[in-house]
C-alpha cells in the first residue's frame, strides 16, 4: 500500500459543527495492490487468485472507520473510505492482481500518522 500526494481542501462541515463552518482538511489517497498469478478458470491449479486476500484486507480496512464511528471520541475525527476494489475484467480468467483504492481525510497530522500506521499493520498481517 502507498499513500499519494496530499491535497488541501476547503470543505463545509456538518451543521453540528456550526462554530467552525469552514476548515482546512488534508486528503491522502490510499492505493493497494495485491499480486497473484493469473490463469484460466478451466485450470485453476496453476493460478494464485489475489481476490480472496484483497477482500480480507478490504474488510479489515473498513472496520477502522466503523470502529471510529461507534466511539465517542470525536476529537480525533477522520474519514477513511475505500470505494474501489478491482480484480479482473472477464469472468473466466483468474486475474493476476487486485487493486484497492480509497481516501483518508483528517484535520491533524497526529491522527493521519496513527491511521496510516493502522493501515500498514493490517496489510503486513494479511
Short mmCIF file of C-alpha atoms in Angstrom, two decimals:
data_model
loop_
_atom_site.label_atom_id
_atom_site.label_comp_id
_atom_site.label_asym_id
_atom_site.label_seq_id
_atom_site.Cartn_x
_atom_site.Cartn_y
_atom_site.Cartn_z
CA UNK A 1 0.00 0.00 0.00
CA UNK A 2 1.15 3.51 -0.64
CA UNK A 3 -0.16 6.96 0.05
CA UNK A 4 -0.13 9.52 -2.74
CA UNK A 5 0.34 13.27 -2.59
CA UNK A 6 -1.58 15.30 -0.09
CA UNK A 7 -4.13 17.80 -1.23
CA UNK A 8 -5.59 20.65 0.77
CA UNK A 9 -9.34 21.08 0.53
CA UNK A 10 -11.70 23.58 1.99
CA UNK A 11 -14.89 21.86 2.95
CA UNK A 12 -18.15 22.70 4.68
CA UNK A 13 -18.72 20.71 7.84
CA UNK A 14 -22.00 19.26 9.16
CA UNK A 15 -24.44 21.59 10.92
CA UNK A 16 -23.46 20.11 14.30
CA UNK A 17 -20.11 21.83 13.83
CA UNK A 18 -21.63 25.23 13.14
CA UNK A 19 -18.97 27.12 15.09
CA UNK A 20 -16.38 26.10 12.54
CA UNK A 21 -18.13 26.50 9.21
CA UNK A 22 -15.11 26.00 7.00
CA UNK A 23 -11.87 24.25 7.82
CA UNK A 24 -8.84 23.01 6.00
CA UNK A 25 -8.71 19.23 5.62
CA UNK A 26 -5.93 17.08 4.33
CA UNK A 27 -6.75 14.31 1.89
CA UNK A 28 -4.45 11.42 1.23
CA UNK A 29 -5.22 8.84 -1.42
CA UNK A 30 -4.64 5.24 -0.42
CA UNK A 31 -3.68 2.69 -3.08
CA UNK A 32 -3.14 -1.02 -2.53
CA UNK A 33 -2.01 -3.75 -4.89
CA UNK A 34 -2.34 -7.48 -4.18
CA UNK A 35 -0.33 -9.62 -6.57
CA UNK A 36 -1.27 -13.15 -7.58
CA UNK A 37 -0.67 -15.41 -10.53
CA UNK A 38 -3.24 -15.25 -13.30
CA UNK A 39 -4.72 -18.21 -15.08
CA UNK A 40 -7.83 -19.66 -16.68
CA UNK A 41 -10.73 -20.98 -14.65
CA UNK A 42 -10.54 -24.28 -16.55
CA UNK A 43 -7.13 -24.89 -14.90
CA UNK A 44 -7.20 -23.00 -11.57
CA UNK A 45 -4.47 -25.17 -10.01
CA UNK A 46 -1.80 -23.14 -11.79
CA UNK A 47 -3.15 -19.79 -10.63
CA UNK A 48 -3.00 -17.84 -7.40
CA UNK A 49 -6.15 -15.76 -7.07
CA UNK A 50 -5.47 -12.37 -5.41
CA UNK A 51 -9.16 -11.62 -4.83
CA UNK A 52 -9.70 -13.53 -1.53
CA UNK A 53 -6.74 -11.77 0.10
CA UNK A 54 -7.83 -8.38 -1.30
CA UNK A 55 -11.33 -8.87 0.13
CA UNK A 56 -9.88 -9.87 3.52
CA UNK A 57 -7.73 -6.71 3.59
CA UNK A 58 -10.67 -4.57 2.43
CA UNK A 59 -12.91 -5.88 5.22
CA UNK A 60 -10.28 -5.15 7.87
CA UNK A 61 -9.64 -1.66 6.50
CA UNK A 62 -13.32 -0.72 6.52
CA UNK A 63 -13.53 -1.77 10.18
CA UNK A 64 -11.17 1.09 11.11
CA UNK A 65 -13.82 3.64 10.08
CA UNK A 66 -16.68 1.60 11.59
CA UNK A 67 -14.92 1.42 14.97
CA UNK A 68 -14.30 5.16 14.91
CA UNK A 69 -17.95 5.90 14.14
CA UNK A 70 -19.01 3.82 17.16
CA UNK A 71 -16.59 5.53 19.55
CA UNK A 72 -17.43 8.70 21.45
CA UNK A 73 -14.04 10.33 20.89
CA UNK A 74 -14.88 12.92 18.25
CA UNK A 75 -11.75 14.98 18.97
CA UNK A 76 -9.78 12.83 16.54
CA UNK A 77 -12.02 12.96 13.52
CA UNK A 78 -11.15 11.34 10.24
CA UNK A 79 -12.85 9.77 7.25
CA UNK A 80 -11.36 6.62 5.79
CA UNK A 81 -13.26 5.23 2.84
CA UNK A 82 -12.40 2.59 0.28
CA UNK A 83 -14.67 2.89 -2.72
CA UNK A 84 -12.78 0.92 -5.34
CA UNK A 85 -11.87 -2.79 -5.33
CA UNK A 86 -10.92 -4.08 -8.79
CA UNK A 87 -9.85 -7.54 -9.87
CA UNK A 88 -10.03 -8.86 -13.40
CA UNK A 89 -12.11 -7.91 -16.41
CA UNK A 90 -13.69 -11.18 -17.61
CA UNK A 91 -15.50 -13.94 -15.69
CA UNK A 92 -13.49 -16.95 -16.93
CA UNK A 93 -9.98 -15.65 -16.19
CA UNK A 94 -8.29 -15.52 -12.80
CA UNK A 95 -6.70 -12.09 -12.51
CA UNK A 96 -3.03 -11.61 -11.69
CA UNK A 97 -3.62 -8.59 -9.45
CA UNK A 98 -6.25 -6.83 -7.39
CA UNK A 99 -6.29 -3.14 -6.52
CA UNK A 100 -7.87 -1.34 -3.58
CA UNK A 101 -8.26 2.44 -3.69
CA UNK A 102 -9.61 4.90 -1.20
CA UNK A 103 -9.00 8.13 0.62
CA UNK A 104 -8.15 9.32 4.10
CA UNK A 105 -9.23 12.77 5.28
CA UNK A 106 -8.05 14.22 8.56
CA UNK A 107 -7.65 17.51 10.40
CA UNK A 108 -4.40 16.68 12.21
CA UNK A 109 -1.05 15.14 11.46
CA UNK A 110 -1.25 13.00 14.62
CA UNK A 111 -4.46 11.28 13.50
CA UNK A 112 -3.16 10.87 9.96
CA UNK A 113 0.00 9.15 11.21
CA UNK A 114 -1.98 6.86 13.52
CA UNK A 115 -4.41 5.75 10.80
CA UNK A 116 -1.59 5.31 8.28
CA UNK A 117 0.19 3.04 10.75
CA UNK A 118 -3.03 1.03 11.33
CA UNK A 119 -3.38 0.53 7.56
CA UNK A 120 0.22 -0.63 7.25
CA UNK A 121 -0.21 -3.04 10.19
CA UNK A 122 -3.31 -4.61 8.59
CA UNK A 123 -1.52 -5.11 5.27
CA UNK A 124 1.57 -6.64 6.91
CA UNK A 125 -0.58 -9.09 8.90
CA UNK A 126 -2.51 -10.25 5.82
#
